[in-house]
């Protein structure tokens, strides 16, 4: 199986449980939920301690791509275990893995797509990189910096503000579009369209 035939593994990062569902740190789960709806699937429990949806994106035919959309059920700082187990189960090359995550150093709603790099203090990325190495794709969803002296941990575990929520659906939709473009068109074309 070549990389072109292999499925893509799209991992939305977040924390499980209703108390975290609307947190800034859970924007990866929000994007994964939207992508699952687009491929027409419902999340099912997987033995890799994750919820998964399998499907295809792109127009029907040879150009469509098989995808596995996943939400790890470990907490954020243990995301590497489920991601590695899913990679092994679905036989996905690391170059076909996309982590969708919140990013403090980017303005709210802005996106940056990249391959490889550091974890920038993000515990979910730190865990995945420890398990897989750094050569996976990232779709970084900007959440901005905390106001004043608010600790980062408090900021990421708070819900989006009412002002932010007005635009959140639009930004999550755009992030899902960016993931699809990355899978179907490649990194450079997706970056030229979606990097802001």
PDB file of C-alpha atoms in Angstrom:
ATOM      1  CA  UNK A   1       0.000   0.000   0.000  1.00  0.00           C
ATOM      2  CA  UNK A   2       1.466   3.349  -1.002  1.00  0.00           C
ATOM      3  CA  UNK A   3       0.939   6.550   0.938  1.00  0.00           C
ATOM      4  CA  UNK A   4      -1.523   7.594  -1.778  1.00  0.00           C
ATOM      5  CA  UNK A   5      -3.663   4.493  -1.101  1.00  0.00           C
ATOM      6  CA  UNK A   6      -3.366   4.691   2.676  1.00  0.00           C
ATOM      7  CA  UNK A   7      -6.143   6.264   4.702  1.00  0.00           C
ATOM      8  CA  UNK A   8      -5.642   9.616   6.386  1.00  0.00           C
ATOM      9  CA  UNK A   9      -5.970   9.810  10.148  1.00  0.00           C
ATOM     10  CA  UNK A  10      -7.440  13.134  11.298  1.00  0.00           C
ATOM     11  CA  UNK A  11      -7.101  13.523  15.059  1.00  0.00           C
ATOM     12  CA  UNK A  12      -9.059  16.298  16.723  1.00  0.00           C
ATOM     13  CA  UNK A  13      -7.432  17.136  20.050  1.00  0.00           C
ATOM     14  CA  UNK A  14      -9.459  17.869  23.170  1.00  0.00           C
ATOM     15  CA  UNK A  15     -10.498  16.544  26.558  1.00  0.00           C
ATOM     16  CA  UNK A  16     -13.374  14.042  26.903  1.00  0.00           C
ATOM     17  CA  UNK A  17     -16.475  14.844  28.932  1.00  0.00           C
ATOM     18  CA  UNK A  18     -19.281  17.403  28.785  1.00  0.00           C
ATOM     19  CA  UNK A  19     -17.575  19.811  31.197  1.00  0.00           C
ATOM     20  CA  UNK A  20     -14.811  20.402  28.598  1.00  0.00           C
ATOM     21  CA  UNK A  21     -16.934  20.341  25.435  1.00  0.00           C
ATOM     22  CA  UNK A  22     -17.063  24.120  24.809  1.00  0.00           C
ATOM     23  CA  UNK A  23     -13.508  24.906  26.048  1.00  0.00           C
ATOM     24  CA  UNK A  24     -10.988  26.629  23.787  1.00  0.00           C
ATOM     25  CA  UNK A  25      -8.757  23.561  24.260  1.00  0.00           C
ATOM     26  CA  UNK A  26     -11.461  21.421  22.622  1.00  0.00           C
ATOM     27  CA  UNK A  27     -11.640  23.164  19.269  1.00  0.00           C
ATOM     28  CA  UNK A  28      -9.995  20.088  17.698  1.00  0.00           C
ATOM     29  CA  UNK A  29     -12.990  18.008  18.838  1.00  0.00           C
ATOM     30  CA  UNK A  30     -15.334  20.621  17.341  1.00  0.00           C
ATOM     31  CA  UNK A  31     -13.625  20.340  13.948  1.00  0.00           C
ATOM     32  CA  UNK A  32     -13.653  16.518  14.187  1.00  0.00           C
ATOM     33  CA  UNK A  33     -17.400  16.574  14.932  1.00  0.00           C
ATOM     34  CA  UNK A  34     -18.041  18.684  11.840  1.00  0.00           C
ATOM     35  CA  UNK A  35     -15.873  16.448   9.629  1.00  0.00           C
ATOM     36  CA  UNK A  36     -17.678  13.350  10.933  1.00  0.00           C
ATOM     37  CA  UNK A  37     -20.967  14.911   9.878  1.00  0.00           C
ATOM     38  CA  UNK A  38     -19.553  15.715   6.449  1.00  0.00           C
ATOM     39  CA  UNK A  39     -18.470  12.108   5.812  1.00  0.00           C
ATOM     40  CA  UNK A  40     -21.891  10.981   6.978  1.00  0.00           C
ATOM     41  CA  UNK A  41     -20.745   8.920   9.929  1.00  0.00           C
ATOM     42  CA  UNK A  42     -21.360   8.656  13.636  1.00  0.00           C
ATOM     43  CA  UNK A  43     -18.586   8.257  16.156  1.00  0.00           C
ATOM     44  CA  UNK A  44     -18.118   4.728  17.465  1.00  0.00           C
ATOM     45  CA  UNK A  45     -15.919   3.559  20.317  1.00  0.00           C
ATOM     46  CA  UNK A  46     -12.609   2.029  19.195  1.00  0.00           C
ATOM     47  CA  UNK A  47     -10.346  -0.218  21.244  1.00  0.00           C
ATOM     48  CA  UNK A  48      -7.584   2.405  20.824  1.00  0.00           C
ATOM     49  CA  UNK A  49      -9.303   4.543  23.527  1.00  0.00           C
ATOM     50  CA  UNK A  50     -10.793   6.833  20.922  1.00  0.00           C
ATOM     51  CA  UNK A  51     -14.028   7.532  19.114  1.00  0.00           C
ATOM     52  CA  UNK A  52     -13.727   7.112  15.344  1.00  0.00           C
ATOM     53  CA  UNK A  53     -15.681   7.679  12.158  1.00  0.00           C
ATOM     54  CA  UNK A  54     -14.536   6.118   8.891  1.00  0.00           C
ATOM     55  CA  UNK A  55     -15.535   7.569   5.546  1.00  0.00           C
ATOM     56  CA  UNK A  56     -14.374   9.296   2.389  1.00  0.00           C
ATOM     57  CA  UNK A  57     -13.895  12.940   1.490  1.00  0.00           C
ATOM     58  CA  UNK A  58     -13.866  14.455  -1.950  1.00  0.00           C
ATOM     59  CA  UNK A  59     -16.079  13.880  -4.960  1.00  0.00           C
ATOM     60  CA  UNK A  60     -17.047  10.224  -5.466  1.00  0.00           C
ATOM     61  CA  UNK A  61     -14.535   8.443  -7.657  1.00  0.00           C
ATOM     62  CA  UNK A  62     -10.803   7.785  -7.770  1.00  0.00           C
ATOM     63  CA  UNK A  63      -9.848  11.208  -6.381  1.00  0.00           C
ATOM     64  CA  UNK A  64     -11.743  10.728  -3.105  1.00  0.00           C
ATOM     65  CA  UNK A  65      -9.691   9.764  -0.053  1.00  0.00           C
ATOM     66  CA  UNK A  66     -10.413   7.361   2.770  1.00  0.00           C
ATOM     67  CA  UNK A  67     -10.273   9.080   6.154  1.00  0.00           C
ATOM     68  CA  UNK A  68     -10.518   8.089   9.776  1.00  0.00           C
ATOM     69  CA  UNK A  69     -11.666  10.986  11.963  1.00  0.00           C
ATOM     70  CA  UNK A  70     -10.757  10.409  15.611  1.00  0.00           C
ATOM     71  CA  UNK A  71     -11.258  11.969  19.026  1.00  0.00           C
ATOM     72  CA  UNK A  72      -8.926  10.440  21.649  1.00  0.00           C
ATOM     73  CA  UNK A  73     -10.732   9.561  24.887  1.00  0.00           C
ATOM     74  CA  UNK A  74      -7.562   9.992  26.913  1.00  0.00           C
ATOM     75  CA  UNK A  75      -6.998  13.466  28.283  1.00  0.00           C
ATOM     76  CA  UNK A  76      -5.131  15.967  26.123  1.00  0.00           C
ATOM     77  CA  UNK A  77      -1.703  15.278  27.626  1.00  0.00           C
ATOM     78  CA  UNK A  78      -2.041  11.544  26.770  1.00  0.00           C
ATOM     79  CA  UNK A  79      -3.179  11.962  23.133  1.00  0.00           C
ATOM     80  CA  UNK A  80      -0.134  10.123  21.783  1.00  0.00           C
ATOM     81  CA  UNK A  81      -1.259   6.682  23.000  1.00  0.00           C
ATOM     82  CA  UNK A  82      -4.597   6.566  21.161  1.00  0.00           C
ATOM     83  CA  UNK A  83      -3.096   8.259  18.082  1.00  0.00           C
ATOM     84  CA  UNK A  84      -0.327   5.651  17.864  1.00  0.00           C
ATOM     85  CA  UNK A  85      -2.773   2.783  18.395  1.00  0.00           C
ATOM     86  CA  UNK A  86      -4.996   4.118  15.587  1.00  0.00           C
ATOM     87  CA  UNK A  87      -1.997   4.571  13.295  1.00  0.00           C
ATOM     88  CA  UNK A  88      -1.050   0.926  13.855  1.00  0.00           C
ATOM     89  CA  UNK A  89      -4.614  -0.390  13.519  1.00  0.00           C
ATOM     90  CA  UNK A  90      -5.362   1.455  10.268  1.00  0.00           C
ATOM     91  CA  UNK A  91      -1.766   1.217   8.942  1.00  0.00           C
ATOM     92  CA  UNK A  92      -1.476   4.962   8.385  1.00  0.00           C
ATOM     93  CA  UNK A  93       1.937   6.443   7.520  1.00  0.00           C
ATOM     94  CA  UNK A  94       2.886   9.330   9.819  1.00  0.00           C
ATOM     95  CA  UNK A  95       2.831  11.637   6.776  1.00  0.00           C
ATOM     96  CA  UNK A  96      -0.936  10.933   6.515  1.00  0.00           C
ATOM     97  CA  UNK A  97      -1.720  12.013  10.084  1.00  0.00           C
ATOM     98  CA  UNK A  98      -3.257  15.422  10.797  1.00  0.00           C
ATOM     99  CA  UNK A  99      -3.605  16.803  14.323  1.00  0.00           C
ATOM    100  CA  UNK A 100      -6.200  19.578  14.653  1.00  0.00           C
ATOM    101  CA  UNK A 101      -5.522  21.687  17.741  1.00  0.00           C
ATOM    102  CA  UNK A 102      -5.850  25.040  19.481  1.00  0.00           C
ATOM    103  CA  UNK A 103      -2.914  27.442  19.171  1.00  0.00           C
ATOM    104  CA  UNK A 104      -2.202  30.310  21.587  1.00  0.00           C
ATOM    105  CA  UNK A 105       0.259  32.189  19.399  1.00  0.00           C
ATOM    106  CA  UNK A 106      -2.199  32.811  16.577  1.00  0.00           C
ATOM    107  CA  UNK A 107      -5.050  35.328  16.638  1.00  0.00           C
ATOM    108  CA  UNK A 108      -8.508  33.948  17.309  1.00  0.00           C
ATOM    109  CA  UNK A 109      -9.935  32.155  14.262  1.00  0.00           C
ATOM    110  CA  UNK A 110      -6.768  32.340  12.156  1.00  0.00           C
ATOM    111  CA  UNK A 111      -5.412  29.071  10.750  1.00  0.00           C
ATOM    112  CA  UNK A 112      -1.919  27.784  10.048  1.00  0.00           C
ATOM    113  CA  UNK A 113      -1.242  24.473   8.332  1.00  0.00           C
ATOM    114  CA  UNK A 114       2.171  22.916   8.617  1.00  0.00           C
ATOM    115  CA  UNK A 115       4.136  19.683   8.544  1.00  0.00           C
ATOM    116  CA  UNK A 116       6.363  18.890  11.507  1.00  0.00           C
ATOM    117  CA  UNK A 117       7.825  21.379  13.944  1.00  0.00           C
ATOM    118  CA  UNK A 118       7.826  21.837  17.693  1.00  0.00           C
ATOM    119  CA  UNK A 119       4.949  21.487  20.129  1.00  0.00           C
ATOM    120  CA  UNK A 120       5.027  25.134  21.343  1.00  0.00           C
ATOM    121  CA  UNK A 121       4.123  23.984  24.858  1.00  0.00           C
ATOM    122  CA  UNK A 122       0.950  22.199  23.681  1.00  0.00           C
ATOM    123  CA  UNK A 123       0.616  19.040  25.773  1.00  0.00           C
ATOM    124  CA  UNK A 124      -1.419  17.173  23.152  1.00  0.00           C
ATOM    125  CA  UNK A 125       1.244  17.739  20.497  1.00  0.00           C
ATOM    126  CA  UNK A 126       3.991  16.942  23.006  1.00  0.00           C
ATOM    127  CA  UNK A 127       2.386  13.553  23.651  1.00  0.00           C
ATOM    128  CA  UNK A 128       1.880  12.744  19.946  1.00  0.00           C
ATOM    129  CA  UNK A 129       5.424  13.830  19.038  1.00  0.00           C
ATOM    130  CA  UNK A 130       6.836  11.676  21.846  1.00  0.00           C
ATOM    131  CA  UNK A 131       4.976   8.675  20.386  1.00  0.00           C
ATOM    132  CA  UNK A 132       5.309   9.296  16.630  1.00  0.00           C
ATOM    133  CA  UNK A 133       8.066  11.815  16.049  1.00  0.00           C
ATOM    134  CA  UNK A 134       7.320  15.305  14.717  1.00  0.00           C
ATOM    135  CA  UNK A 135       6.663  14.573  11.032  1.00  0.00           C
ATOM    136  CA  UNK A 136       2.867  14.733  11.056  1.00  0.00           C
ATOM    137  CA  UNK A 137       0.641  17.534   9.765  1.00  0.00           C
ATOM    138  CA  UNK A 138      -0.941  20.116  12.042  1.00  0.00           C
ATOM    139  CA  UNK A 139      -3.947  22.336  11.486  1.00  0.00           C
ATOM    140  CA  UNK A 140      -3.431  25.044  14.090  1.00  0.00           C
ATOM    141  CA  UNK A 141      -6.578  26.926  15.110  1.00  0.00           C
ATOM    142  CA  UNK A 142      -5.802  30.285  16.673  1.00  0.00           C
ATOM    143  CA  UNK A 143      -7.333  31.022  20.064  1.00  0.00           C
ATOM    144  CA  UNK A 144      -5.170  34.052  20.906  1.00  0.00           C
ATOM    145  CA  UNK A 145      -3.378  34.791  24.175  1.00  0.00           C
ATOM    146  CA  UNK A 146      -5.015  35.009  27.617  1.00  0.00           C
ATOM    147  CA  UNK A 147      -6.022  38.497  28.722  1.00  0.00           C
ATOM    148  CA  UNK A 148      -3.995  40.258  31.419  1.00  0.00           C
ATOM    149  CA  UNK A 149      -2.252  37.854  33.759  1.00  0.00           C
ATOM    150  CA  UNK A 150      -4.660  34.943  33.387  1.00  0.00           C
ATOM    151  CA  UNK A 151      -2.675  31.676  33.491  1.00  0.00           C
ATOM    152  CA  UNK A 152      -2.582  29.822  30.158  1.00  0.00           C
ATOM    153  CA  UNK A 153      -4.037  26.659  31.730  1.00  0.00           C
ATOM    154  CA  UNK A 154      -7.078  28.591  32.964  1.00  0.00           C
ATOM    155  CA  UNK A 155      -7.552  30.306  29.597  1.00  0.00           C
ATOM    156  CA  UNK A 156      -7.505  27.148  27.453  1.00  0.00           C
ATOM    157  CA  UNK A 157      -9.901  25.353  29.831  1.00  0.00           C
ATOM    158  CA  UNK A 158     -12.456  28.176  29.662  1.00  0.00           C
ATOM    159  CA  UNK A 159     -15.300  28.266  27.154  1.00  0.00           C
ATOM    160  CA  UNK A 160     -15.077  30.634  24.206  1.00  0.00           C
ATOM    161  CA  UNK A 161     -16.411  34.092  25.110  1.00  0.00           C
ATOM    162  CA  UNK A 162     -19.839  35.174  23.891  1.00  0.00           C
ATOM    163  CA  UNK A 163     -18.163  37.494  21.355  1.00  0.00           C
ATOM    164  CA  UNK A 164     -15.971  34.629  20.092  1.00  0.00           C
ATOM    165  CA  UNK A 165     -18.940  32.254  19.885  1.00  0.00           C
ATOM    166  CA  UNK A 166     -20.611  34.558  17.338  1.00  0.00           C
ATOM    167  CA  UNK A 167     -17.932  33.594  14.803  1.00  0.00           C
ATOM    168  CA  UNK A 168     -16.967  30.157  16.127  1.00  0.00           C
ATOM    169  CA  UNK A 169     -19.146  28.104  13.756  1.00  0.00           C
ATOM    170  CA  UNK A 170     -17.697  29.947  10.769  1.00  0.00           C
ATOM    171  CA  UNK A 171     -14.104  29.389  11.928  1.00  0.00           C
ATOM    172  CA  UNK A 172     -14.693  25.707  12.733  1.00  0.00           C
ATOM    173  CA  UNK A 173     -16.247  25.254   9.286  1.00  0.00           C
ATOM    174  CA  UNK A 174     -13.219  26.926   7.687  1.00  0.00           C
ATOM    175  CA  UNK A 175     -10.849  24.680   9.663  1.00  0.00           C
ATOM    176  CA  UNK A 176     -12.736  21.604   8.426  1.00  0.00           C
ATOM    177  CA  UNK A 177     -12.431  22.948   4.865  1.00  0.00           C
ATOM    178  CA  UNK A 178      -8.682  23.342   5.435  1.00  0.00           C
ATOM    179  CA  UNK A 179      -8.353  19.722   6.603  1.00  0.00           C
ATOM    180  CA  UNK A 180     -10.194  18.508   3.504  1.00  0.00           C
ATOM    181  CA  UNK A 181      -7.992  20.671   1.256  1.00  0.00           C
ATOM    182  CA  UNK A 182      -4.862  19.295   2.923  1.00  0.00           C
ATOM    183  CA  UNK A 183      -5.981  15.709   2.258  1.00  0.00           C
ATOM    184  CA  UNK A 184      -7.215  16.295  -1.294  1.00  0.00           C
ATOM    185  CA  UNK A 185      -4.849  18.966  -2.641  1.00  0.00           C
ATOM    186  CA  UNK A 186      -1.669  18.668  -0.570  1.00  0.00           C
ATOM    187  CA  UNK A 187      -0.044  20.943   1.970  1.00  0.00           C
ATOM    188  CA  UNK A 188       1.210  23.762  -0.266  1.00  0.00           C
ATOM    189  CA  UNK A 189      -2.107  24.403  -1.998  1.00  0.00           C
ATOM    190  CA  UNK A 190      -4.005  24.173   1.284  1.00  0.00           C
ATOM    191  CA  UNK A 191      -1.552  26.586   2.931  1.00  0.00           C
ATOM    192  CA  UNK A 192      -1.916  29.113   0.102  1.00  0.00           C
ATOM    193  CA  UNK A 193      -5.705  29.065   0.561  1.00  0.00           C
ATOM    194  CA  UNK A 194      -6.094  28.837   4.335  1.00  0.00           C
ATOM    195  CA  UNK A 195      -2.986  30.149   6.108  1.00  0.00           C
ATOM    196  CA  UNK A 196      -3.883  33.559   7.501  1.00  0.00           C
TER     197      UNK A 196
END
